[in-house]
C-alpha positions as MATLAB code, in Angstrom:
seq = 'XXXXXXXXXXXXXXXXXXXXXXXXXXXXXXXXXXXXXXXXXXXXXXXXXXXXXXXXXXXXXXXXXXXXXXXXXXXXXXXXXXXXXXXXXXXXXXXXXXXXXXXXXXXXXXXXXXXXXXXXXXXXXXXXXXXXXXXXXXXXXXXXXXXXXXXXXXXXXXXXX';
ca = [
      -7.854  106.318  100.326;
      -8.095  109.415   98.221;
      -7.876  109.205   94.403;
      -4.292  110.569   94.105;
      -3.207  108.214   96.533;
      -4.119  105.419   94.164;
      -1.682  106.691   91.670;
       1.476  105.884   93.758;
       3.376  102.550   93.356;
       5.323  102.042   95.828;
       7.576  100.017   93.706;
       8.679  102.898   92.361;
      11.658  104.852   93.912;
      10.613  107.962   93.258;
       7.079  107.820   95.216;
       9.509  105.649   97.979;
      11.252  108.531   98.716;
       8.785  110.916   98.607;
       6.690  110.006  100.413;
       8.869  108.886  102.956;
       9.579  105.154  102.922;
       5.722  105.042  103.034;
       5.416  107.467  106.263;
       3.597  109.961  104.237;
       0.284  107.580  103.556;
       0.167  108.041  107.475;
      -3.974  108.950  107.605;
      -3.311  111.413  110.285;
      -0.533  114.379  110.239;
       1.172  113.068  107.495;
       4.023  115.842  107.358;
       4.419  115.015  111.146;
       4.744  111.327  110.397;
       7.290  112.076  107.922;
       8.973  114.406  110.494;
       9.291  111.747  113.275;
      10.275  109.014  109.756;
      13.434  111.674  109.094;
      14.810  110.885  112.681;
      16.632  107.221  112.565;
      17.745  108.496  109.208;
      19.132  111.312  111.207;
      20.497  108.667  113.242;
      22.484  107.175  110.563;
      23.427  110.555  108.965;
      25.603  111.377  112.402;
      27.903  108.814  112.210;
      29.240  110.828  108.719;
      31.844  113.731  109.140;
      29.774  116.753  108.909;
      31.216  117.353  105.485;
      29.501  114.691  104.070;
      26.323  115.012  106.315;
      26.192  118.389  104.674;
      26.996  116.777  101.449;
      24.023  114.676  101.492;
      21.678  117.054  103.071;
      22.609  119.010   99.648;
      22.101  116.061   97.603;
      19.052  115.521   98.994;
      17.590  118.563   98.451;
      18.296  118.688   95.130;
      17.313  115.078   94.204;
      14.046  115.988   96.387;
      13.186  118.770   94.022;
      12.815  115.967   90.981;
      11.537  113.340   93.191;
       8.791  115.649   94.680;
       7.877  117.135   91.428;
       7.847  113.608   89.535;
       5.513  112.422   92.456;
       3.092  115.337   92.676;
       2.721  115.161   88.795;
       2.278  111.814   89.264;
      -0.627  112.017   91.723;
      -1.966  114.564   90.021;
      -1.687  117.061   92.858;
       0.296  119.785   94.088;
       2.570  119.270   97.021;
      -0.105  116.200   98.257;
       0.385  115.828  102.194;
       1.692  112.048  101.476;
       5.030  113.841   99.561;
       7.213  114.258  102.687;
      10.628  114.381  101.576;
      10.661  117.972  101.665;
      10.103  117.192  106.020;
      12.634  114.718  106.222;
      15.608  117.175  104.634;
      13.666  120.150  106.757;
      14.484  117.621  109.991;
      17.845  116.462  109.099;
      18.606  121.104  108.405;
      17.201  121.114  111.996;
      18.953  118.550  113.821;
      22.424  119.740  112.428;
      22.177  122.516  114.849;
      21.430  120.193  118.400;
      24.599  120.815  120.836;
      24.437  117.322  121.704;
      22.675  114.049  120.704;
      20.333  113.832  122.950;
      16.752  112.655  123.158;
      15.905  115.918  124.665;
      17.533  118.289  121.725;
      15.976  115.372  119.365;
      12.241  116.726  120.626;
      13.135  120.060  120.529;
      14.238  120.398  116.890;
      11.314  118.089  116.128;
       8.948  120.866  117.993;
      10.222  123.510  116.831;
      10.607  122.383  113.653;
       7.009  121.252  113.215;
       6.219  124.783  114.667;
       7.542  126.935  111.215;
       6.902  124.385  108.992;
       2.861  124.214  109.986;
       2.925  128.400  111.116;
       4.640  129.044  107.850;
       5.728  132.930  108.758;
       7.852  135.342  106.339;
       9.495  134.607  104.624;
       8.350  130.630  104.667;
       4.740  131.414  103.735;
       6.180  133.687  100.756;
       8.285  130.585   99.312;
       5.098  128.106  100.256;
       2.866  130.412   97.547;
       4.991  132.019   95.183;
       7.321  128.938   93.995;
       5.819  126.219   92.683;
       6.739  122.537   91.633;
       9.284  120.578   92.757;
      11.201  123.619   94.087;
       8.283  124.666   95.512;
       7.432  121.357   97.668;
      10.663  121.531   99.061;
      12.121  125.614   99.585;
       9.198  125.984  102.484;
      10.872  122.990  104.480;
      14.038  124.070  104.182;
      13.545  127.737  104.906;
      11.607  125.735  107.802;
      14.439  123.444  108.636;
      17.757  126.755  108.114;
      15.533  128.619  110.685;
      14.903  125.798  112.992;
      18.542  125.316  113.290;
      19.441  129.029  113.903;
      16.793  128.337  116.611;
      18.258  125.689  118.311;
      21.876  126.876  118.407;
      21.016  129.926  119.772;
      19.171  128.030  122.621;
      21.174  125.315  122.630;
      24.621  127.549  122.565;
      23.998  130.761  123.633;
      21.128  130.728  126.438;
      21.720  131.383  129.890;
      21.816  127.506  131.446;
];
């Protein structure tokens, strides 16, 4: 275990969240641990209107921008890839756009999801370097996650099936 691993307590809700309910200290593909972590909370999240699912998708972007930040400072690193909030709100962005809840659209999201957030094009690689702490951990997923979702409702609602 690295060094700045050491500095988390799990005890604490902040490093909880972060990194994931503990999916983040995954050893391998941490950000994709966290991604496939994000889904039963998805699961829960659907049962909400869609108001409120938005509601707490908003919430938790903004509580994810202290929580990261505290975290990383706490570690003493930048954006360390056990913090994976930032993939869990990127994830539940995504999967608002599936046209129905299906296992299938589930993988999708997650694939294409995982796609942008590890590519990182323009304008997600601009966010990923030029804003940094808290904000910055979290803006590249959700870029991520808002074009994700266009992605999957135009496939999902507008291609030739």
């Amino acid at each position: 275990m690295d060094a700045a691993k050491k500095r988390l307590r799990m005890r604490n809700p902040w490093h909880l969240l972060a990194t994931g309910f503990g999916s983040g200290l995954f050893p391998w593909g941490p950000g994709t641990a966290g991604s496939v972590a994000a889904i039963p909370c998805w699961i829960v999240l659907t049962y909400l209107p869609w108001q409120v699912y938005s509601m707490v998708v908003m919430f938790s972007i903004c509580i994810g921008v202290y929580l990261c930040h505290q975290t990383a400072k706490d570690m003493g690193v930048h954006d360390h890839g056990s913090i994976v909030w930032d993939e869990f709100v990127g994830m539940w962005i995504t999967l608002m756009a599936i046209p129905v809840r299906s296992w299938q659209w589930v993988l999708a999201g997650f694939v294409v999801f995982r796609i942008f957030d590890i590519w990182k094009p323009w304008p997600i690689r601009w966010f990923d370097r030029n804003i940094h702490g808290g904000m910055g951990i979290m803006i590249d997923d959700v870029i991520a996650g808002v074009i994700s979702a266009l992605v999957i409702y135009l496939i999902g609602h507008h291609w030739p099936f």
